[in-house]
Amino acid sequence: MCLALPARIVEIHSDDSATVSLGGVRKQVSTALIEEPAVGDYVIVHVGYALSRLDPAEAERTLALLAALDRPAREQEPEQEDAAA
Amino acid sequence: MRYVDEYRDGALASRAAAAIAAEADPGRHYALMEFCGGHTHAICRYGIEDLLPPNVSMIHGPGCPVCVLPIGRLDMAIELAMRPEVILCTYGDMMRVPGRDRTSLMKAKAGGADIRMVYGSGDALRVARDNPGREVVFFAIGFETTAPTTAVALVQAAALNLRNFSVFANHVLTPSAIQAILDSPEVTATGTVRVDGFIGPGHVSTIIGSAPYERFARDYRRPIVVSGFEPLDIMQSVLMLVRQLNEGRCEVENQFSRAVSRDGNGKAQALVERVFELRDSFEWRGLGTIPDSALQIREEFADWDAERRWQLRYVPVADNRACSCAQILRGAKKPLDCAIFGTACTPENPMGSCMVSPEGSCAAYYLYGRWRDIPQQAKAG
Amino acid sequence: MMQDDRRPFARKLDLKNGQVDMSHGSGGKAMAQLVEELFGAAFDNPLLARRNDQAVFDPPPGRLAVTTDSYVVSPLFFPGGDIGSLAVHGTVNDLAMAGARPLYLTAGFIIEEGFALRDLARIVASMAAAAAEAGVAIVTGDTKVVERGKGDGVFINTTGIGAVPPGVAPSGDRARPGDAVLVSGFVGDHGVAIMSTRENLSFETTIASDSAALHGLVAAMVDAVPDVHVLRDPTRGGLATTLNEIARQSGVGMLLDERAIPVRGEVAAACELLGLDPFYVANEGKLVAICAPGDAARLLDTMRGHPLGIDAAVIGTVIDDDHRFVQLQTTFGGKRIVDWLAGEQLPRIC
């Protein structure tokens, strides 16, 4: 549930808020729920609030686990895949 | 979009699909419930079921805050909105949910109610500041993800002594719903619903952490993998659940480690604790009345509690008899099992809440997946 | 004081600080002055200059196309255009989707009492510029004023008349299994530009509306492929709704390739933020074309050779399907349907 997206903090404002950027779209969000936001941090944004900070190392680790999975047979044998389709 | 696009990669998806197919034991069936509507939506939106082997099936859970709000609570919001002094601020999701006698906020707005769609509680506060002569009520719904954002608005309203602002609080708690599913007669007595493991809430867990699910893994012997919402996150979580089940483990694992910790967001938890307390009981659509399953505004913030300000009273309303939302929310029925799915009940003209939000099982099925079932229906017929 | 009929209006319209009032719609002198000094001056052309209640002209040879559309956009001014340019582009495009060359437009204004003359002048100037650029004349019009609170600033209705070249007959019921489905460029720009300005949704983006007159692009397309089967501009309801309309009219299905559909990064990001799907977001300067498979390469080349079709792409094929589903092969590898837009597309949290 709950539509939330990772966005990068590009500017900190004085009133417990920050401007975040998501794919070039900028929006001002509240940072009242997180400790010490800093420019460059990625935060999970939901209904105009930063909910939590995103950990880049963990993000890489998740992707590395996926990348480490074996190549599937059907990728190596495209002809068979076509025939099946 | 960094940290989004990488997790939608088609090439990695086929690898994950192959790994799931290779590791799933052909001799057994894996029935996995994704708790969150966000997961349901992603599963249908990206066609994830096409990438899973036939013996891994997904059961859609009750984690859609729009879907689980009972008609009686929506009626209270409509009643508030109809008051001439009130501006009701709501998330867009709630606009088309049918209330009693098929009213809705959308219809109330057409009938003259001043209803404003907002992106969040902060916008509702702004509306209150801009309209000092009006009563601005924020219709707060959602699980633990959204509750802290409502708490911030209440704290700010109190600090500003903003007297024309109030909150109609409907925040509900995910562990209560998971417990209700596990204790439901379909799971315990009749065995008509088999849930071997859960894809656990991701965004909720950024706030509450993964620890609250540990008792389910331990006491109910069900593995739980807290998962992100991108399609690769879900694929990886399915793989992790298949592995746990193969190895006979029942643990809470955290696939969404880039955003979720075991203990969650302490600052947000403290804010929720300061503003809200447990409600004795709250009725959920589909799951019935569950004790200690929702939040209400504490006495300290009573001046900003719309329920107190207008002495709103909850009157339970039975769902439309033909509507199977209740069973669908418990995983006891699939959308297609409902007699009115796609006929009397469509996204244009919803009878039940599951057909409204794109996170609702019925709407997600109808919008993205119904072509898949048509050949089967034809065969069956 | 004697009235001088050569200078019928004592004072010029106050375009800086003046407001529209009820007298501007009364049919009296105030209205005549508004028509004369604002509309007449901006839209000037020989047919309009006769100041009759209708325009009379010789019909061009061949078949005629006629269309009407009302514009009620909020806000009135948005990045990339305003209600005035939109009222020209939208109607010109509706003509163009019949393969027609637009000739004449009418313009009906419903203005709310109190509306600033400055804003009206700005809208009218933008309309005049859009019409001049599109090579169409605004030949007759109407002005009404409604009481304050009974309108939303200004509503505009435009009717258009165009000439369809011989041998050209695109129609929504002509898609056939095997046909190629093309789109002329990035989808969703207009809707995102509009939403970025809405109160309570505010976000910043560099995306501007794609509002543009497409008849030039269409002229090149029907010149290259006169037998183009379907042309349609995916406005309200976006690409998804337009394709579903065509599928229903033609009694076919479609299979789209998500990877091939052009969506700008910022549009995709804004839609993620709002919980919307770019395929349902409005366009005002894009078209969908459906043609026989053998014509697809030539049509695509022609589109890409025109400034308004540089980013054109083949996005799918028409398939045989009694259920008339528009299906999408997702970038992720699965399949789903792309349904009609249900209700209004509302920003959501869930």
CSV table of N, CA and C in Angstrom, one decimal, chain B residues 78-196:
chain,number,residue,atom,x,y,z
B,78,ILE,N,-18.8,11.8,4.5
B,78,ILE,CA,-19.8,12.4,3.6
B,78,ILE,C,-20.7,13.4,4.4
B,79,GLU,N,-21.1,12.9,5.6
B,79,GLU,CA,-21.9,13.7,6.5
B,79,GLU,C,-21.2,15.0,6.9
B,80,LEU,N,-19.9,14.9,7.2
B,80,LEU,CA,-19.1,16.1,7.5
B,80,LEU,C,-19.1,17.0,6.3
B,81,ALA,N,-18.8,16.4,5.1
B,81,ALA,CA,-18.6,17.2,3.9
B,81,ALA,C,-19.9,18.0,3.6
B,82,MET,N,-21.0,17.5,3.9
B,82,MET,CA,-22.3,18.1,3.6
B,82,MET,C,-22.6,19.3,4.5
B,83,ARG,N,-21.9,19.5,5.6
B,83,ARG,CA,-22.1,20.6,6.4
B,83,ARG,C,-21.6,21.9,5.7
B,84,PRO,N,-22.4,22.9,5.7
B,84,PRO,CA,-22.0,24.1,4.8
B,84,PRO,C,-20.7,24.8,5.3
B,85,GLU,N,-20.4,24.7,6.6
B,85,GLU,CA,-19.2,25.4,7.1
B,85,GLU,C,-17.9,24.6,6.8
B,86,VAL,N,-18.1,23.3,6.3
B,86,VAL,CA,-16.9,22.4,6.3
B,86,VAL,C,-16.3,22.4,4.9
B,87,ILE,N,-15.0,22.4,4.8
B,87,ILE,CA,-14.2,22.0,3.6
B,87,ILE,C,-13.6,20.7,4.0
B,88,LEU,N,-13.9,19.6,3.3
B,88,LEU,CA,-13.3,18.4,3.5
B,88,LEU,C,-12.2,18.1,2.6
B,89,CYS,N,-11.0,17.9,3.2
B,89,CYS,CA,-9.8,17.6,2.4
B,89,CYS,C,-9.5,16.1,2.4
B,90,THR,N,-9.4,15.6,1.2
B,90,THR,CA,-9.3,14.1,1.1
B,90,THR,C,-8.2,13.7,0.1
B,91,TYR,N,-7.7,12.5,0.3
B,91,TYR,CA,-6.8,12.0,-0.8
B,91,TYR,C,-7.7,11.6,-2.0
B,92,GLY,N,-7.2,11.7,-3.2
B,92,GLY,CA,-8.0,11.4,-4.4
B,92,GLY,C,-8.6,10.1,-4.4
B,93,ASP,N,-7.9,9.1,-3.7
B,93,ASP,CA,-8.4,7.7,-3.7
B,93,ASP,C,-9.8,7.5,-3.2
B,94,MET,N,-10.2,8.4,-2.2
B,94,MET,CA,-11.4,8.2,-1.5
B,94,MET,C,-12.6,8.7,-2.3
B,95,MET,N,-12.4,9.5,-3.4
B,95,MET,CA,-13.5,10.2,-4.0
B,95,MET,C,-14.6,9.3,-4.6
B,96,ARG,N,-14.2,8.2,-5.1
B,96,ARG,CA,-15.2,7.4,-5.8
B,96,ARG,C,-15.7,6.2,-5.0
B,97,VAL,N,-15.2,6.0,-3.7
B,97,VAL,CA,-15.6,4.9,-3.0
B,97,VAL,C,-17.1,5.0,-2.6
B,98,PRO,N,-17.9,3.9,-2.9
B,98,PRO,CA,-19.3,4.0,-2.7
B,98,PRO,C,-19.7,4.0,-1.2
B,99,GLY,N,-20.5,4.9,-0.7
B,99,GLY,CA,-21.0,4.8,0.6
B,99,GLY,C,-22.4,4.2,0.7
B,100,ARG,N,-23.1,4.6,1.7
B,100,ARG,CA,-24.5,4.0,1.8
B,100,ARG,C,-25.3,4.6,0.6
B,101,ASP,N,-26.2,3.8,0.2
B,101,ASP,CA,-27.1,4.1,-0.9
B,101,ASP,C,-26.3,4.6,-2.2
B,102,ARG,N,-25.1,4.1,-2.3
B,102,ARG,CA,-24.3,4.4,-3.5
B,102,ARG,C,-24.0,5.9,-3.6
B,103,THR,N,-23.9,6.6,-2.5
B,103,THR,CA,-23.4,7.9,-2.5
B,103,THR,C,-21.9,7.8,-2.6
B,104,SER,N,-21.2,8.9,-2.7
B,104,SER,CA,-19.8,8.9,-2.7
B,104,SER,C,-19.3,10.4,-2.5
B,105,LEU,N,-18.1,10.6,-2.1
B,105,LEU,CA,-17.6,12.0,-2.0
B,105,LEU,C,-17.8,12.7,-3.3
B,106,MET,N,-17.5,12.0,-4.4
B,106,MET,CA,-17.6,12.6,-5.8
B,106,MET,C,-19.1,13.1,-6.0
B,107,LYS,N,-20.0,12.3,-5.6
B,107,LYS,CA,-21.4,12.7,-5.7
B,107,LYS,C,-21.8,13.8,-4.8
B,108,ALA,N,-21.3,13.7,-3.6
B,108,ALA,CA,-21.5,14.8,-2.6
B,108,ALA,C,-21.0,16.1,-3.1
B,109,LYS,N,-19.8,16.1,-3.8
B,109,LYS,CA,-19.2,17.3,-4.3
B,109,LYS,C,-20.1,17.8,-5.4
B,110,ALA,N,-20.6,16.9,-6.3
B,110,ALA,CA,-21.5,17.4,-7.3
B,110,ALA,C,-22.8,18.0,-6.7
B,111,GLY,N,-23.1,17.5,-5.5
B,111,GLY,CA,-24.3,18.0,-4.9
B,111,GLY,C,-24.1,19.3,-4.1
B,112,GLY,N,-22.9,19.8,-4.1
B,112,GLY,CA,-22.6,21.1,-3.5
B,112,GLY,C,-21.6,21.1,-2.4
B,113,ALA,N,-21.2,19.9,-1.9
B,113,ALA,CA,-20.3,19.8,-0.8
B,113,ALA,C,-18.9,20.4,-1.2
B,114,ASP,N,-18.2,21.1,-0.3
B,114,ASP,CA,-16.9,21.6,-0.7
B,114,ASP,C,-15.9,20.6,-0.3
B,115,ILE,N,-15.4,19.8,-1.3
B,115,ILE,CA,-14.5,18.7,-1.1
B,115,ILE,C,-13.3,19.0,-1.9
B,116,ARG,N,-12.1,19.0,-1.3
B,116,ARG,CA,-10.9,19.3,-2.0
B,116,ARG,C,-9.9,18.1,-2.0
B,117,MET,N,-9.4,17.8,-3.1
B,117,MET,CA,-8.4,16.7,-3.2
B,117,MET,C,-7.1,17.3,-2.8
B,118,VAL,N,-6.4,16.6,-1.9
B,118,VAL,CA,-5.1,17.1,-1.5
B,118,VAL,C,-4.1,15.9,-1.6
B,119,TYR,N,-2.8,16.3,-1.7
B,119,TYR,CA,-1.7,15.4,-1.9
B,119,TYR,C,-1.3,14.9,-0.5
B,120,GLY,N,-1.5,15.6,0.5
B,120,GLY,CA,-1.1,15.2,1.9
B,120,GLY,C,-1.7,16.1,2.9
B,121,SER,N,-1.4,15.8,4.2
B,121,SER,CA,-1.9,16.5,5.3
B,121,SER,C,-1.4,18.0,5.3
B,122,GLY,N,-0.2,18.2,4.8
B,122,GLY,CA,0.4,19.5,4.8
B,122,GLY,C,-0.5,20.4,3.9
B,123,ASP,N,-1.0,19.9,2.8
B,123,ASP,CA,-1.9,20.7,2.0
B,123,ASP,C,-3.2,21.1,2.7
B,124,ALA,N,-3.7,20.1,3.5
B,124,ALA,CA,-4.9,20.4,4.2
B,124,ALA,C,-4.7,21.5,5.2
B,125,LEU,N,-3.6,21.5,5.9
B,125,LEU,CA,-3.2,22.6,6.8
B,125,LEU,C,-3.2,24.0,6.1
B,126,ARG,N,-2.7,23.9,4.9
B,126,ARG,CA,-2.6,25.2,4.1
B,126,ARG,C,-4.0,25.7,3.7
B,127,VAL,N,-4.9,24.7,3.4
B,127,VAL,CA,-6.3,25.1,3.1
B,127,VAL,C,-6.9,25.8,4.3
B,128,ALA,N,-6.6,25.2,5.5
B,128,ALA,CA,-7.2,25.8,6.7
B,128,ALA,C,-6.7,27.2,6.9
B,129,ARG,N,-5.4,27.4,6.7
B,129,ARG,CA,-4.8,28.8,6.9
B,129,ARG,C,-5.4,29.8,5.9
B,130,ASP,N,-5.6,29.3,4.7
B,130,ASP,CA,-6.1,30.1,3.6
B,130,ASP,C,-7.6,30.4,3.7
B,131,ASN,N,-8.3,29.6,4.5
B,131,ASN,CA,-9.8,29.8,4.7
B,131,ASN,C,-10.2,29.9,6.1
B,132,PRO,N,-9.8,31.0,6.8
B,132,PRO,CA,-10.0,31.2,8.2
B,132,PRO,C,-11.5,31.1,8.6
B,133,GLY,N,-12.3,31.5,7.7
B,133,GLY,CA,-13.8,31.5,8.0
B,133,GLY,C,-14.5,30.2,7.9
B,134,ARG,N,-13.7,29.2,7.5
B,134,ARG,CA,-14.3,27.9,7.2
B,134,ARG,C,-13.7,26.8,8.1
B,135,GLU,N,-14.4,25.7,8.3
B,135,GLU,CA,-13.9,24.6,9.1
B,135,GLU,C,-13.3,23.6,8.1
B,136,VAL,N,-12.0,23.4,8.3
B,136,VAL,CA,-11.3,22.5,7.3
B,136,VAL,C,-11.0,21.2,8.0
B,137,VAL,N,-11.5,20.1,7.5
B,137,VAL,CA,-11.4,18.8,8.0
B,137,VAL,C,-10.5,17.9,7.1
B,138,PHE,N,-9.5,17.3,7.7
B,138,PHE,CA,-8.7,16.4,6.9
B,138,PHE,C,-9.1,15.0,7.1
B,139,PHE,N,-9.5,14.3,6.0
B,139,PHE,CA,-10.0,13.0,6.1
B,139,PHE,C,-8.8,12.0,6.0
B,140,ALA,N,-8.3,11.6,7.2
B,140,ALA,CA,-7.1,10.9,7.3
B,140,ALA,C,-7.4,9.4,7.2
B,141,ILE,N,-6.8,8.7,6.2
B,141,ILE,CA,-6.9,7.3,6.1
B,141,ILE,C,-5.5,6.7,5.9
B,142,GLY,N,-5.3,5.4,6.0
B,142,GLY,CA,-4.0,4.8,5.8
B,142,GLY,C,-3.5,4.0,6.9
B,143,PHE,N,-2.5,3.2,6.6
B,143,PHE,CA,-1.8,2.4,7.7
B,143,PHE,C,-0.7,3.2,8.4
B,144,GLU,N,0.2,2.5,8.9
B,144,GLU,CA,1.3,3.2,9.7
B,144,GLU,C,2.2,4.1,8.9
B,145,THR,N,2.1,3.9,7.6
B,145,THR,CA,2.9,4.8,6.7
B,145,THR,C,2.4,6.2,6.7
B,146,THR,N,1.1,6.3,6.7
B,146,THR,CA,0.4,7.6,6.6
B,146,THR,C,0.2,8.3,8.0
B,147,ALA,N,0.0,7.4,9.0
B,147,ALA,CA,-0.3,8.0,10.3
B,147,ALA,C,0.7,9.0,10.8
B,148,PRO,N,2.0,8.8,10.7
B,148,PRO,CA,2.9,9.9,11.2
B,148,PRO,C,2.7,11.2,10.4
B,149,THR,N,2.3,11.1,9.2
B,149,THR,CA,2.2,12.4,8.4
B,149,THR,C,1.0,13.2,8.9
B,150,THR,N,-0.1,12.4,9.3
B,150,THR,CA,-1.2,13.1,10.0
B,150,THR,C,-0.8,13.6,11.3
B,151,ALA,N,0.0,12.9,12.1
B,151,ALA,CA,0.5,13.3,13.4
B,151,ALA,C,1.2,14.6,13.3
B,152,VAL,N,2.1,14.8,12.2
B,152,VAL,CA,2.8,16.0,12.1
B,152,VAL,C,1.9,17.2,11.9
B,153,ALA,N,0.8,17.0,11.1
B,153,ALA,CA,-0.2,18.0,10.8
B,153,ALA,C,-0.9,18.4,12.1
B,154,LEU,N,-1.2,17.4,13.0
B,154,LEU,CA,-1.9,17.7,14.2
B,154,LEU,C,-1.0,18.5,15.2
B,155,VAL,N,0.3,18.1,15.2
B,155,VAL,CA,1.2,18.8,16.1
B,155,VAL,C,1.4,20.3,15.6
B,156,GLN,N,1.5,20.4,14.3
B,156,GLN,CA,1.6,21.8,13.7
B,156,GLN,C,0.4,22.6,14.0
B,157,ALA,N,-0.8,22.0,13.8
B,157,ALA,CA,-2.1,22.7,14.1
B,157,ALA,C,-2.1,23.2,15.5
B,158,ALA,N,-1.7,22.3,16.4
B,158,ALA,CA,-1.7,22.7,17.8
B,158,ALA,C,-0.7,23.8,18.1
B,159,ALA,N,0.5,23.7,17.5
B,159,ALA,CA,1.5,24.7,17.7
B,159,ALA,C,1.0,26.1,17.2
B,160,LEU,N,0.3,26.1,16.0
B,160,LEU,CA,-0.2,27.3,15.4
B,160,LEU,C,-1.5,27.8,16.1
B,161,ASN,N,-2.0,26.9,16.9
B,161,ASN,CA,-3.4,27.1,17.5
B,161,ASN,C,-4.4,27.4,16.4
B,162,LEU,N,-4.3,26.5,15.3
B,162,LEU,CA,-5.2,26.7,14.2
B,162,LEU,C,-6.5,26.0,14.5
B,163,ARG,N,-7.5,26.9,14.9
B,163,ARG,CA,-8.7,26.4,15.4
B,163,ARG,C,-9.7,25.9,14.4
B,164,ASN,N,-9.5,26.3,13.1
B,164,ASN,CA,-10.5,25.9,12.1
B,164,ASN,C,-10.0,24.6,11.4
B,165,PHE,N,-9.0,23.9,12.0
B,165,PHE,CA,-8.5,22.7,11.4
B,165,PHE,C,-8.9,21.5,12.3
B,166,SER,N,-9.2,20.4,11.7
B,166,SER,CA,-9.4,19.2,12.5
B,166,SER,C,-9.2,18.0,11.6
B,167,VAL,N,-9.0,16.8,12.2
B,167,VAL,CA,-8.7,15.6,11.5
B,167,VAL,C,-9.8,14.5,11.8
B,168,PHE,N,-10.3,13.9,10.8
B,168,PHE,CA,-11.1,12.8,10.9
B,168,PHE,C,-10.2,11.5,10.7
B,169,ALA,N,-9.8,10.9,11.9
B,169,ALA,CA,-8.8,9.9,11.8
B,169,ALA,C,-9.3,8.5,11.6
B,170,ASN,N,-8.8,7.8,10.6
B,170,ASN,CA,-9.1,6.5,10.3
B,170,ASN,C,-7.9,5.6,10.1
B,171,HIS,N,-6.9,5.9,10.8
B,171,HIS,CA,-5.6,5.1,10.6
B,171,HIS,C,-5.8,3.7,11.3
B,172,VAL,N,-5.3,2.7,10.5
B,172,VAL,CA,-5.4,1.3,11.0
B,172,VAL,C,-4.0,0.7,11.0
B,173,LEU,N,-3.9,-0.4,11.7
B,173,LEU,CA,-2.6,-1.0,11.9
B,173,LEU,C,-2.5,-2.4,11.2
B,174,THR,N,-1.3,-2.5,10.5
B,174,THR,CA,-1.1,-3.8,9.7
B,174,THR,C,-1.0,-5.0,10.5
B,175,PRO,N,-0.3,-5.1,11.7
B,175,PRO,CA,-0.2,-6.3,12.4
B,175,PRO,C,-1.5,-6.9,12.8
B,176,SER,N,-2.5,-6.0,13.1
B,176,SER,CA,-3.8,-6.5,13.5
B,176,SER,C,-4.5,-7.2,12.3
B,177,ALA,N,-4.3,-6.6,11.1
B,177,ALA,CA,-4.9,-7.3,9.9
B,177,ALA,C,-4.3,-8.6,9.6
B,178,ILE,N,-3.0,-8.7,9.8
B,178,ILE,CA,-2.3,-10.0,9.5
B,178,ILE,C,-2.8,-11.0,10.5
B,179,GLN,N,-2.9,-10.6,11.7
B,179,GLN,CA,-3.4,-11.5,12.8
B,179,GLN,C,-4.8,-11.9,12.4
B,180,ALA,N,-5.7,-11.0,12.0
B,180,ALA,CA,-7.0,-11.3,11.6
B,180,ALA,C,-7.1,-12.4,10.5
B,181,ILE,N,-6.2,-12.2,9.6
B,181,ILE,CA,-6.2,-13.2,8.4
B,181,ILE,C,-5.8,-14.6,9.0
B,182,LEU,N,-4.7,-14.6,9.8
B,182,LEU,CA,-4.2,-15.9,10.3
B,182,LEU,C,-5.2,-16.5,11.3
B,183,ASP,N,-6.1,-15.7,11.9
B,183,ASP,CA,-7.1,-16.3,12.8
B,183,ASP,C,-8.4,-16.5,12.2
B,184,SER,N,-8.5,-16.1,10.9
B,184,SER,CA,-9.9,-16.2,10.2
B,184,SER,C,-10.3,-17.7,10.1
B,185,PRO,N,-11.6,-17.9,10.1
B,185,PRO,CA,-12.0,-19.3,10.0
B,185,PRO,C,-11.6,-20.0,8.7
B,186,GLU,N,-11.4,-19.2,7.6
B,186,GLU,CA,-11.0,-19.9,6.4
B,186,GLU,C,-9.6,-20.4,6.5
B,187,VAL,N,-8.8,-19.8,7.3
B,187,VAL,CA,-7.4,-20.3,7.4
B,187,VAL,C,-7.3,-21.3,8.5
B,188,THR,N,-8.0,-21.1,9.6
B,188,THR,CA,-7.8,-22.0,10.8
B,188,THR,C,-8.7,-23.2,10.7
B,189,ALA,N,-10.0,-23.0,10.6
B,189,ALA,CA,-11.0,-24.1,10.7
B,189,ALA,C,-11.2,-24.8,9.4
B,190,THR,N,-11.8,-24.1,8.4
B,190,THR,CA,-12.2,-24.8,7.2
B,190,THR,C,-11.0,-25.1,6.3
B,191,GLY,N,-9.9,-24.3,6.4
B,191,GLY,CA,-8.8,-24.6,5.5
B,191,GLY,C,-9.0,-24.2,4.1
B,192,THR,N,-10.0,-23.4,3.8
B,192,THR,CA,-10.3,-23.0,2.4
B,192,THR,C,-9.3,-22.0,1.9
B,193,VAL,N,-8.6,-21.3,2.8
B,193,VAL,CA,-7.6,-20.4,2.4
B,193,VAL,C,-6.2,-20.9,2.9
B,194,ARG,N,-5.3,-21.2,2.0
B,194,ARG,CA,-4.0,-21.6,2.5
B,194,ARG,C,-3.0,-20.5,2.3
B,195,VAL,N,-2.4,-20.0,3.3
B,195,VAL,CA,-1.4,-19.0,3.1
B,195,VAL,C,-0.1,-19.6,3.7
B,196,ASP,N,0.9,-19.9,2.8
B,196,ASP,CA,2.1,-20.5,3.2
B,196,ASP,C,3.1,-19.5,3.7
